[in-house]
Structures are given as C-alpha cells and as structure tokens.
Amino acid sequence: MLKAIIFDVDGTLAETEELHRIAFNTAFFDKDLPWHWDRQQYRELLKVSGGKERIRHFIETEQLPQRERTDLGDFIARLHQQKTSVYTQLVIDGKAELRPGVRQLIDAARTAGIRLAIATTTSLPNVEALLQSSFNDAGDGLFEVICAGDSVPAKKPAPDIYLDALRQLDLTADSCLAIEDSRNGLLSAVGAGIPTVVTPGIYTDDQDFSEAHLVVPDLNSIAVDSLLNNSGTSAVARQLIG
Ligand code: XBP
Ligand code: MG
C-alpha cells in the first residue's frame, strides 16, 4: 500500500527557482559583487545542487579572483546567508505559488491517511517560509518529516536526503512515492529505491527523466485518486504508467 508521498520543494511544490535567481542576484548586488546570473546561465548552474555549492562552482569555473581567498568557505557562507534572507522575504511576501495540483494531492493524501514528507536540497528557512506562506500555520504540522539542505553529507543527486526521509518515516522505499522536478532529484529518489513521478519545471524541462515511473506536466494531470488508491508500488507504477 502507498504509505507516504515525499515531495521535493523547489520546482515541485512551487516554481521557486526564478525567485532563487533573483535572490542570488540581489545578494551579489548587496555585497558589491559584479555578478549577475541570467536565466540561461542559471539553467546551467542549477545542475549543481545547493546554493553554496552553486556559488563555489561559479567562482571556480569562471576563474574569479575570489577563488584565491583563504576564507572562501566563509565568504560563500556569508553571501549565501544574505541570499537566503532575501529569498525567504520574497516567499513570505507571497511571491511563491504552489504548482497546479499540489494542494489537491496533499489534501487527498491526508484524507486517505497517507503520510507526507519533504526531501529537498534547499535550506530549511526556505522550506519554512514556503510552508508558512502557502499553508498558513498548518504548514508546520502538514509534513511529518522535513529533510532539507545541509542535514545530509551529500546533496542530490546523491540518495542521502531521501534515505534520511525513509529512515525518519521508518518506511521502506516501495511503500512510498517521490515527486520531483529535476534530473538531480530523480536520481536521488530512485537512488534510494523510491518510485518517482516527475513534473518538470521551467528550468528542467529539457532534462532526461528516463528513470521516472511517470513524467507529467503537473500534478493536475494525474487522477489523484488512482495515485493514492493503489496497493503496492508496482501497482502504483502500473497505474501511473497506464
Ligand atoms: C533545489 C536546489 C536548491 C535551490 C536553492 O532544491 O538545488 O539549491 O536551488 O536553495 P530542491 P539554496 O529542488 O531539492 O528543492 O540556496 O538554499 O540551496
Ligand atoms: Mg527541485
């Protein structure tokens, strides 16, 4: 029986990567850095999971002078903190919207007694801001397990964050379903053995999702009841694939 759905956040619960890009560029401006990530560049940079890792990758691959700093780790951490405070304010100001079908699936899962969890690369304050703004206060109790950001040694596509969610849920992978938007996220979830549905986002629509059990434009495209009322993952997979 399907016992839990584990949601990714950015690009899955909500289309947030444009807000992240704005927050990065605002933090660069605030810190007097002559950097600006346009959409095309950010599409490429998004292949690196994690905001701090993404900044480091940018500095090193662009051969920027900052790469010589002996305190590069601290420099990146401070810059990322600034970005996170800009981002969380944008979310709290209501700039992030749940993707189509997300709220309906969450409501239907709760009615069916299916547990909910989050497995995300993004920083925990970003998740909390989104749950607060999208689910009012109920957000805090809605997801029984929230695994985010630096809580695991290796970020997506490594399976760590999903393995941690399974551990905290005390469930086996075949009784869960993961919902993702990116190849990194898909590889992370299937790496943990979890059947995965992909709803590509604006920055990931050109990626390879061949390992997915199903790829749909958004969660409105799935008959939610069929998703929730299947026993066993193979049945869910069969149902999803049709
Ligand atoms: C997406 C990510 C995150 C965000 C930025 O996370 O890779 O790094 O782009 O957030 P997911 P941070 O799709 O797993 O939710 O700057 O806090 O990392
Ligand atoms: Mg994502």
PDB file of C-alpha atoms and ligand atoms in Angstrom:
ATOM      1  CA  MET A   1       0.000   0.000   0.000  1.00  0.00           C
ATOM      2  CA  LEU A   2       1.181   3.560  -0.663  1.00  0.00           C
ATOM      3  CA  LYS A   3       2.068   4.822   2.801  1.00  0.00           C
ATOM      4  CA  ALA A   4       3.827   8.140   2.177  1.00  0.00           C
ATOM      5  CA  ILE A   5       4.485  10.740  -0.511  1.00  0.00           C
ATOM      6  CA  ILE A   6       7.850  12.501  -0.310  1.00  0.00           C
ATOM      7  CA  PHE A   7       7.864  15.890  -2.035  1.00  0.00           C
ATOM      8  CA  ASP A   8      10.788  17.803  -3.406  1.00  0.00           C
ATOM      9  CA  VAL A   9      10.417  21.579  -2.884  1.00  0.00           C
ATOM     10  CA  ASP A  10      11.963  23.843  -5.494  1.00  0.00           C
ATOM     11  CA  GLY A  11      10.300  23.356  -8.851  1.00  0.00           C
ATOM     12  CA  THR A  12       7.936  20.724  -7.414  1.00  0.00           C
ATOM     13  CA  LEU A  13       5.841  22.145  -4.572  1.00  0.00           C
ATOM     14  CA  ALA A  14       6.258  25.596  -6.136  1.00  0.00           C
ATOM     15  CA  GLU A  15       8.059  27.110  -9.112  1.00  0.00           C
ATOM     16  CA  THR A  16      10.630  28.913  -6.968  1.00  0.00           C
ATOM     17  CA  GLU A  17      13.850  28.867  -8.967  1.00  0.00           C
ATOM     18  CA  GLU A  18      13.181  32.252 -10.554  1.00  0.00           C
ATOM     19  CA  LEU A  19      12.856  33.673  -7.010  1.00  0.00           C
ATOM     20  CA  HIS A  20      16.128  31.945  -6.058  1.00  0.00           C
ATOM     21  CA  ARG A  21      17.819  33.501  -9.095  1.00  0.00           C
ATOM     22  CA  ILE A  22      16.520  36.957  -8.124  1.00  0.00           C
ATOM     23  CA  ALA A  23      17.702  36.400  -4.534  1.00  0.00           C
ATOM     24  CA  PHE A  24      21.192  35.361  -5.686  1.00  0.00           C
ATOM     25  CA  ASN A  25      21.482  38.434  -7.932  1.00  0.00           C
ATOM     26  CA  THR A  26      20.184  40.718  -5.164  1.00  0.00           C
ATOM     27  CA  ALA A  27      22.748  39.325  -2.705  1.00  0.00           C
ATOM     28  CA  PHE A  28      25.535  39.820  -5.287  1.00  0.00           C
ATOM     29  CA  PHE A  29      24.438  43.451  -5.680  1.00  0.00           C
ATOM     30  CA  ASP A  30      24.135  43.956  -1.899  1.00  0.00           C
ATOM     31  CA  LYS A  31      27.712  42.666  -1.486  1.00  0.00           C
ATOM     32  CA  ASP A  32      29.016  44.893  -4.337  1.00  0.00           C
ATOM     33  CA  LEU A  33      29.921  41.872  -6.464  1.00  0.00           C
ATOM     34  CA  PRO A  34      29.867  42.483 -10.237  1.00  0.00           C
ATOM     35  CA  TRP A  35      27.989  39.244 -10.847  1.00  0.00           C
ATOM     36  CA  HIS A  36      24.606  38.674 -12.445  1.00  0.00           C
ATOM     37  CA  TRP A  37      23.131  35.272 -13.322  1.00  0.00           C
ATOM     38  CA  ASP A  38      20.751  35.468 -16.308  1.00  0.00           C
ATOM     39  CA  ARG A  39      18.173  32.758 -16.992  1.00  0.00           C
ATOM     40  CA  GLN A  40      20.300  30.790 -19.450  1.00  0.00           C
ATOM     41  CA  GLN A  41      23.310  30.826 -17.125  1.00  0.00           C
ATOM     42  CA  TYR A  42      21.127  29.860 -14.150  1.00  0.00           C
ATOM     43  CA  ARG A  43      19.686  26.893 -16.093  1.00  0.00           C
ATOM     44  CA  GLU A  44      23.243  25.597 -16.396  1.00  0.00           C
ATOM     45  CA  LEU A  45      24.218  26.470 -12.818  1.00  0.00           C
ATOM     46  CA  LEU A  46      21.128  24.650 -11.493  1.00  0.00           C
ATOM     47  CA  LYS A  47      22.799  21.401 -12.466  1.00  0.00           C
ATOM     48  CA  VAL A  48      24.816  21.980  -9.286  1.00  0.00           C
ATOM     49  CA  SER A  49      22.581  21.259  -6.304  1.00  0.00           C
ATOM     50  CA  GLY A  50      22.800  23.569  -3.321  1.00  0.00           C
ATOM     51  CA  GLY A  51      23.163  27.342  -3.330  1.00  0.00           C
ATOM     52  CA  LYS A  52      26.567  27.398  -1.608  1.00  0.00           C
ATOM     53  CA  GLU A  53      27.906  24.685  -3.919  1.00  0.00           C
ATOM     54  CA  ARG A  54      26.482  26.605  -6.903  1.00  0.00           C
ATOM     55  CA  ILE A  55      28.305  29.821  -5.887  1.00  0.00           C
ATOM     56  CA  ARG A  56      31.586  27.911  -5.378  1.00  0.00           C
ATOM     57  CA  HIS A  57      31.184  26.202  -8.782  1.00  0.00           C
ATOM     58  CA  PHE A  58      30.594  29.621 -10.407  1.00  0.00           C
ATOM     59  CA  ILE A  59      33.696  31.163  -8.753  1.00  0.00           C
ATOM     60  CA  GLU A  60      35.920  28.246  -9.673  1.00  0.00           C
ATOM     61  CA  THR A  61      34.728  27.624 -13.223  1.00  0.00           C
ATOM     62  CA  GLU A  62      34.725  31.355 -14.079  1.00  0.00           C
ATOM     63  CA  GLN A  63      38.239  31.630 -12.630  1.00  0.00           C
ATOM     64  CA  LEU A  64      37.126  34.599 -10.497  1.00  0.00           C
ATOM     65  CA  PRO A  65      39.647  36.363  -8.207  1.00  0.00           C
ATOM     66  CA  GLN A  66      37.648  35.267  -5.142  1.00  0.00           C
ATOM     67  CA  ARG A  67      38.860  31.700  -5.705  1.00  0.00           C
ATOM     68  CA  GLU A  68      42.223  32.749  -4.242  1.00  0.00           C
ATOM     69  CA  ARG A  69      40.660  33.742  -0.905  1.00  0.00           C
ATOM     70  CA  THR A  70      41.860  31.693   2.052  1.00  0.00           C
ATOM     71  CA  ASP A  71      38.437  32.231   3.672  1.00  0.00           C
ATOM     72  CA  LEU A  72      36.459  31.226   0.537  1.00  0.00           C
ATOM     73  CA  GLY A  73      34.191  28.920   2.569  1.00  0.00           C
ATOM     74  CA  ASP A  74      33.253  31.719   4.986  1.00  0.00           C
ATOM     75  CA  PHE A  75      32.877  34.209   2.139  1.00  0.00           C
ATOM     76  CA  ILE A  76      30.422  31.891   0.370  1.00  0.00           C
ATOM     77  CA  ALA A  77      28.533  31.100   3.600  1.00  0.00           C
ATOM     78  CA  ARG A  78      28.038  34.814   4.365  1.00  0.00           C
ATOM     79  CA  LEU A  79      26.960  35.573   0.798  1.00  0.00           C
ATOM     80  CA  HIS A  80      24.555  32.623   0.888  1.00  0.00           C
ATOM     81  CA  GLN A  81      23.111  33.797   4.188  1.00  0.00           C
ATOM     82  CA  GLN A  82      22.328  37.155   2.563  1.00  0.00           C
ATOM     83  CA  LYS A  83      20.730  35.357  -0.378  1.00  0.00           C
ATOM     84  CA  THR A  84      18.612  33.222   1.948  1.00  0.00           C
ATOM     85  CA  SER A  85      17.291  36.240   3.845  1.00  0.00           C
ATOM     86  CA  VAL A  86      16.353  37.928   0.539  1.00  0.00           C
ATOM     87  CA  TYR A  87      14.721  34.714  -0.710  1.00  0.00           C
ATOM     88  CA  THR A  88      12.712  33.993   2.447  1.00  0.00           C
ATOM     89  CA  GLN A  89      11.383  37.569   2.428  1.00  0.00           C
ATOM     90  CA  LEU A  90      10.217  37.165  -1.188  1.00  0.00           C
ATOM     91  CA  VAL A  91       8.392  33.965  -0.194  1.00  0.00           C
ATOM     92  CA  ILE A  92       6.872  35.499   2.941  1.00  0.00           C
ATOM     93  CA  ASP A  93       5.723  38.419   0.753  1.00  0.00           C
ATOM     94  CA  GLY A  94       3.680  35.842  -1.196  1.00  0.00           C
ATOM     95  CA  LYS A  95       5.815  35.702  -4.336  1.00  0.00           C
ATOM     96  CA  ALA A  96       5.893  31.865  -4.413  1.00  0.00           C
ATOM     97  CA  GLU A  97       2.810  29.982  -5.547  1.00  0.00           C
ATOM     98  CA  LEU A  98       2.092  26.248  -5.233  1.00  0.00           C
ATOM     99  CA  ARG A  99       2.216  24.467  -8.596  1.00  0.00           C
ATOM    100  CA  PRO A 100      -1.048  23.175 -10.132  1.00  0.00           C
ATOM    101  CA  GLY A 101      -2.496  20.138  -8.367  1.00  0.00           C
ATOM    102  CA  VAL A 102      -0.109  20.261  -5.393  1.00  0.00           C
ATOM    103  CA  ARG A 103      -2.674  21.392  -2.846  1.00  0.00           C
ATOM    104  CA  GLN A 104      -5.284  18.914  -4.132  1.00  0.00           C
ATOM    105  CA  LEU A 105      -2.852  15.997  -3.943  1.00  0.00           C
ATOM    106  CA  ILE A 106      -1.798  16.970  -0.424  1.00  0.00           C
ATOM    107  CA  ASP A 107      -5.418  17.285   0.711  1.00  0.00           C
ATOM    108  CA  ALA A 108      -6.364  13.948  -0.895  1.00  0.00           C
ATOM    109  CA  ALA A 109      -3.338  12.203   0.618  1.00  0.00           C
ATOM    110  CA  ARG A 110      -4.207  13.479   4.083  1.00  0.00           C
ATOM    111  CA  THR A 111      -7.832  12.350   3.676  1.00  0.00           C
ATOM    112  CA  ALA A 112      -6.563   8.923   2.603  1.00  0.00           C
ATOM    113  CA  GLY A 113      -4.287   8.743   5.660  1.00  0.00           C
ATOM    114  CA  ILE A 114      -1.140   8.830   3.518  1.00  0.00           C
ATOM    115  CA  ARG A 115       1.799  10.423   5.324  1.00  0.00           C
ATOM    116  CA  LEU A 116       3.635  13.441   3.865  1.00  0.00           C
ATOM    117  CA  ALA A 117       7.337  14.273   3.896  1.00  0.00           C
ATOM    118  CA  ILE A 118       9.799  16.650   2.259  1.00  0.00           C
ATOM    119  CA  ALA A 119      13.243  15.834   0.849  1.00  0.00           C
ATOM    120  CA  THR A 120      14.945  18.943  -0.510  1.00  0.00           C
ATOM    121  CA  THR A 121      18.365  20.408  -1.210  1.00  0.00           C
ATOM    122  CA  THR A 122      17.185  23.887  -0.339  1.00  0.00           C
ATOM    123  CA  SER A 123      17.906  25.446   3.037  1.00  0.00           C
ATOM    124  CA  LEU A 124      15.451  24.803   5.879  1.00  0.00           C
ATOM    125  CA  PRO A 125      14.454  28.502   6.320  1.00  0.00           C
ATOM    126  CA  ASN A 126      13.342  28.482   2.667  1.00  0.00           C
ATOM    127  CA  VAL A 127      11.105  25.465   3.303  1.00  0.00           C
ATOM    128  CA  GLU A 128       9.640  27.000   6.467  1.00  0.00           C
ATOM    129  CA  ALA A 129       8.873  30.256   4.631  1.00  0.00           C
ATOM    130  CA  LEU A 130       7.089  28.369   1.839  1.00  0.00           C
ATOM    131  CA  LEU A 131       5.044  26.213   4.240  1.00  0.00           C
ATOM    132  CA  GLN A 132       4.121  29.301   6.256  1.00  0.00           C
ATOM    133  CA  SER A 133       3.094  31.338   3.201  1.00  0.00           C
ATOM    134  CA  SER A 134       1.324  28.533   1.307  1.00  0.00           C
ATOM    135  CA  PHE A 135      -0.347  26.595   4.129  1.00  0.00           C
ATOM    136  CA  ASN A 136      -0.612  29.335   6.713  1.00  0.00           C
ATOM    137  CA  ASP A 137       0.342  27.948  10.117  1.00  0.00           C
ATOM    138  CA  ALA A 138      -0.900  24.474   9.206  1.00  0.00           C
ATOM    139  CA  GLY A 139       2.288  24.095   7.224  1.00  0.00           C
ATOM    140  CA  ASP A 140       4.255  23.237  10.341  1.00  0.00           C
ATOM    141  CA  GLY A 141       2.232  20.104  11.073  1.00  0.00           C
ATOM    142  CA  LEU A 142       1.456  19.135   7.474  1.00  0.00           C
ATOM    143  CA  PHE A 143       4.711  17.360   6.644  1.00  0.00           C
ATOM    144  CA  GLU A 144       5.621  14.799   9.279  1.00  0.00           C
ATOM    145  CA  VAL A 145       9.270  14.697   8.160  1.00  0.00           C
ATOM    146  CA  ILE A 146      11.260  17.541   6.619  1.00  0.00           C
ATOM    147  CA  CYS A 147      14.764  16.710   5.358  1.00  0.00           C
ATOM    148  CA  ALA A 148      16.499  19.786   3.944  1.00  0.00           C
ATOM    149  CA  GLY A 149      19.787  21.307   2.823  1.00  0.00           C
ATOM    150  CA  ASP A 150      22.949  20.571   4.785  1.00  0.00           C
ATOM    151  CA  SER A 151      21.289  17.921   7.013  1.00  0.00           C
ATOM    152  CA  VAL A 152      22.959  15.186   4.956  1.00  0.00           C
ATOM    153  CA  PRO A 153      26.601  14.807   3.841  1.00  0.00           C
ATOM    154  CA  ALA A 154      25.873  14.650   0.095  1.00  0.00           C
ATOM    155  CA  LYS A 155      23.191  16.613  -1.757  1.00  0.00           C
ATOM    156  CA  LYS A 156      21.119  15.465  -4.735  1.00  0.00           C
ATOM    157  CA  PRO A 157      21.732  13.544  -6.998  1.00  0.00           C
ATOM    158  CA  ALA A 158      23.156  11.536  -4.082  1.00  0.00           C
ATOM    159  CA  PRO A 159      20.348   9.492  -2.414  1.00  0.00           C
ATOM    160  CA  ASP A 160      21.202  10.722   1.100  1.00  0.00           C
ATOM    161  CA  ILE A 161      18.296  13.110   1.596  1.00  0.00           C
ATOM    162  CA  TYR A 162      15.698  10.527   0.513  1.00  0.00           C
ATOM    163  CA  LEU A 163      17.345   7.780   2.576  1.00  0.00           C
ATOM    164  CA  ASP A 164      17.126  10.104   5.565  1.00  0.00           C
ATOM    165  CA  ALA A 165      13.419  10.720   4.874  1.00  0.00           C
ATOM    166  CA  LEU A 166      12.779   6.952   4.684  1.00  0.00           C
ATOM    167  CA  ARG A 167      14.696   6.469   7.942  1.00  0.00           C
ATOM    168  CA  GLN A 168      12.713   9.138   9.747  1.00  0.00           C
ATOM    169  CA  LEU A 169       9.413   7.832   8.312  1.00  0.00           C
ATOM    170  CA  ASP A 170      10.503   4.288   9.224  1.00  0.00           C
ATOM    171  CA  LEU A 171       9.162   3.076   5.883  1.00  0.00           C
ATOM    172  CA  THR A 172      10.573   1.002   3.025  1.00  0.00           C
ATOM    173  CA  ALA A 173      11.123   2.667  -0.339  1.00  0.00           C
ATOM    174  CA  ASP A 174       8.483   0.536  -2.095  1.00  0.00           C
ATOM    175  CA  SER A 175       5.711   1.882   0.131  1.00  0.00           C
ATOM    176  CA  CYS A 176       6.498   5.490  -0.829  1.00  0.00           C
ATOM    177  CA  LEU A 177       6.275   7.734  -3.849  1.00  0.00           C
ATOM    178  CA  ALA A 178       8.626  10.651  -4.578  1.00  0.00           C
ATOM    179  CA  ILE A 179       7.642  13.720  -6.581  1.00  0.00           C
ATOM    180  CA  GLU A 180      10.436  15.672  -8.258  1.00  0.00           C
ATOM    181  CA  ASP A 181      11.108  18.290 -10.950  1.00  0.00           C
ATOM    182  CA  SER A 182      14.769  17.733 -11.881  1.00  0.00           C
ATOM    183  CA  ARG A 183      17.174  15.021 -13.001  1.00  0.00           C
ATOM    184  CA  ASN A 184      19.281  15.533  -9.878  1.00  0.00           C
ATOM    185  CA  GLY A 185      16.175  14.985  -7.763  1.00  0.00           C
ATOM    186  CA  LEU A 186      15.018  11.999  -9.796  1.00  0.00           C
ATOM    187  CA  LEU A 187      18.426  10.297  -9.486  1.00  0.00           C
ATOM    188  CA  SER A 188      18.419  10.970  -5.748  1.00  0.00           C
ATOM    189  CA  ALA A 189      14.968   9.443  -5.224  1.00  0.00           C
ATOM    190  CA  VAL A 190      15.464   6.401  -7.477  1.00  0.00           C
ATOM    191  CA  GLY A 191      18.906   6.009  -5.930  1.00  0.00           C
ATOM    192  CA  ALA A 192      17.054   5.477  -2.657  1.00  0.00           C
ATOM    193  CA  GLY A 193      14.786   2.959  -4.422  1.00  0.00           C
ATOM    194  CA  ILE A 194      11.709   5.183  -4.376  1.00  0.00           C
ATOM    195  CA  PRO A 195       9.308   5.161  -7.373  1.00  0.00           C
ATOM    196  CA  THR A 196       9.244   8.707  -8.674  1.00  0.00           C
ATOM    197  CA  VAL A 197       6.820  10.930 -10.559  1.00  0.00           C
ATOM    198  CA  VAL A 198       8.397  13.923 -12.297  1.00  0.00           C
ATOM    199  CA  THR A 199       6.667  17.230 -13.031  1.00  0.00           C
ATOM    200  CA  PRO A 200       9.375  19.143 -14.979  1.00  0.00           C
ATOM    201  CA  GLY A 201       9.831  22.817 -14.033  1.00  0.00           C
ATOM    202  CA  ILE A 202      10.679  25.891 -16.115  1.00  0.00           C
ATOM    203  CA  TYR A 203      14.412  25.243 -15.638  1.00  0.00           C
ATOM    204  CA  THR A 204      14.368  21.453 -16.033  1.00  0.00           C
ATOM    205  CA  ASP A 205      12.004  20.840 -18.960  1.00  0.00           C
ATOM    206  CA  ASP A 206      14.935  19.833 -21.181  1.00  0.00           C
ATOM    207  CA  GLN A 207      16.365  17.198 -18.826  1.00  0.00           C
ATOM    208  CA  ASP A 208      16.371  13.392 -19.136  1.00  0.00           C
ATOM    209  CA  PHE A 209      13.804  11.671 -16.898  1.00  0.00           C
ATOM    210  CA  SER A 210      14.076   8.114 -18.285  1.00  0.00           C
ATOM    211  CA  GLU A 211      14.323   6.604 -14.775  1.00  0.00           C
ATOM    212  CA  ALA A 212      10.980   8.141 -13.746  1.00  0.00           C
ATOM    213  CA  HIS A 213       7.867   5.980 -13.270  1.00  0.00           C
ATOM    214  CA  LEU A 214       5.863   8.775 -14.850  1.00  0.00           C
ATOM    215  CA  VAL A 215       6.509  12.252 -16.254  1.00  0.00           C
ATOM    216  CA  VAL A 216       3.536  14.646 -16.333  1.00  0.00           C
ATOM    217  CA  PRO A 217       3.372  18.404 -16.986  1.00  0.00           C
ATOM    218  CA  ASP A 218       1.938  18.946 -13.496  1.00  0.00           C
ATOM    219  CA  LEU A 219       0.019  17.174 -10.746  1.00  0.00           C
ATOM    220  CA  ASN A 220      -3.306  18.258 -12.227  1.00  0.00           C
ATOM    221  CA  SER A 221      -2.590  15.734 -14.979  1.00  0.00           C
ATOM    222  CA  ILE A 222      -2.719  12.740 -12.618  1.00  0.00           C
ATOM    223  CA  ALA A 223      -6.012  11.267 -11.402  1.00  0.00           C
ATOM    224  CA  VAL A 224      -5.194  11.799  -7.764  1.00  0.00           C
ATOM    225  CA  ASP A 225      -7.473   9.015  -6.542  1.00  0.00           C
ATOM    226  CA  SER A 226      -5.740   6.485  -8.782  1.00  0.00           C
ATOM    227  CA  LEU A 227      -2.405   7.656  -7.415  1.00  0.00           C
ATOM    228  CA  LEU A 228      -3.495   7.194  -3.823  1.00  0.00           C
ATOM    229  CA  ASN A 229      -5.642   4.075  -4.047  1.00  0.00           C
ATOM    230  CA  ASN A 230      -3.133   1.610  -5.377  1.00  0.00           C
ATOM    231  CA  SER A 231      -1.718  -1.174  -3.286  1.00  0.00           C
ATOM    232  CA  GLY A 232       1.975  -1.761  -3.708  1.00  0.00           C
ATOM    233  CA  THR A 233       4.373   0.261  -5.744  1.00  0.00           C
ATOM    234  CA  SER A 234       4.293  -1.969  -8.793  1.00  0.00           C
ATOM    235  CA  ALA A 235       0.550  -1.417  -8.927  1.00  0.00           C
ATOM    236  CA  VAL A 236       1.146   2.304  -8.465  1.00  0.00           C
ATOM    237  CA  ALA A 237       3.772   2.250 -11.165  1.00  0.00           C
ATOM    238  CA  ARG A 238       1.491   0.237 -13.483  1.00  0.00           C
ATOM    239  CA  GLN A 239      -1.350   2.617 -12.722  1.00  0.00           C
ATOM    240  CA  LEU A 240       0.845   5.648 -13.297  1.00  0.00           C
ATOM    241  CA  ILE A 241       2.304   4.326 -16.488  1.00  0.00           C
ATOM    242  CA  GLY A 242      -1.144   3.098 -17.502  1.00  0.00           C
TER     243      GLY A 242
HETATM  244  C1  XBP B   1      16.816  22.988  -5.381  1.00  0.00           C
HETATM  245  C2  XBP B   1      18.205  23.381  -5.109  1.00  0.00           C
HETATM  246  C3  XBP B   1      18.466  24.465  -4.113  1.00  0.00           C
HETATM  247  C4  XBP B   1      17.842  25.781  -4.585  1.00  0.00           C
HETATM  248  C5  XBP B   1      18.452  26.957  -3.891  1.00  0.00           C
HETATM  249  O1  XBP B   1      16.407  22.255  -4.258  1.00  0.00           O
HETATM  250  O2  XBP B   1      19.117  22.779  -5.667  1.00  0.00           O
HETATM  251  O3  XBP B   1      19.874  24.603  -4.023  1.00  0.00           O
HETATM  252  O4  XBP B   1      18.131  25.940  -5.974  1.00  0.00           O
HETATM  253  O5  XBP B   1      18.295  26.826  -2.479  1.00  0.00           O
HETATM  254  P1  XBP B   1      15.243  21.093  -4.415  1.00  0.00           P
HETATM  255  P2  XBP B   1      19.575  27.034  -1.530  1.00  0.00           P
HETATM  256  O6  XBP B   1      14.824  21.041  -5.863  1.00  0.00           O
HETATM  257  O7  XBP B   1      15.921  19.821  -3.940  1.00  0.00           O
HETATM  258  O8  XBP B   1      14.137  21.562  -3.511  1.00  0.00           O
HETATM  259  O9  XBP B   1      20.261  28.295  -1.998  1.00  0.00           O
HETATM  260  O10 XBP B   1      19.013  27.141  -0.127  1.00  0.00           O
HETATM  261  O11 XBP B   1      20.407  25.800  -1.743  1.00  0.00           O
HETATM  262 MG    MG B   2      13.552  20.542  -7.285  1.00  0.00          MG
END
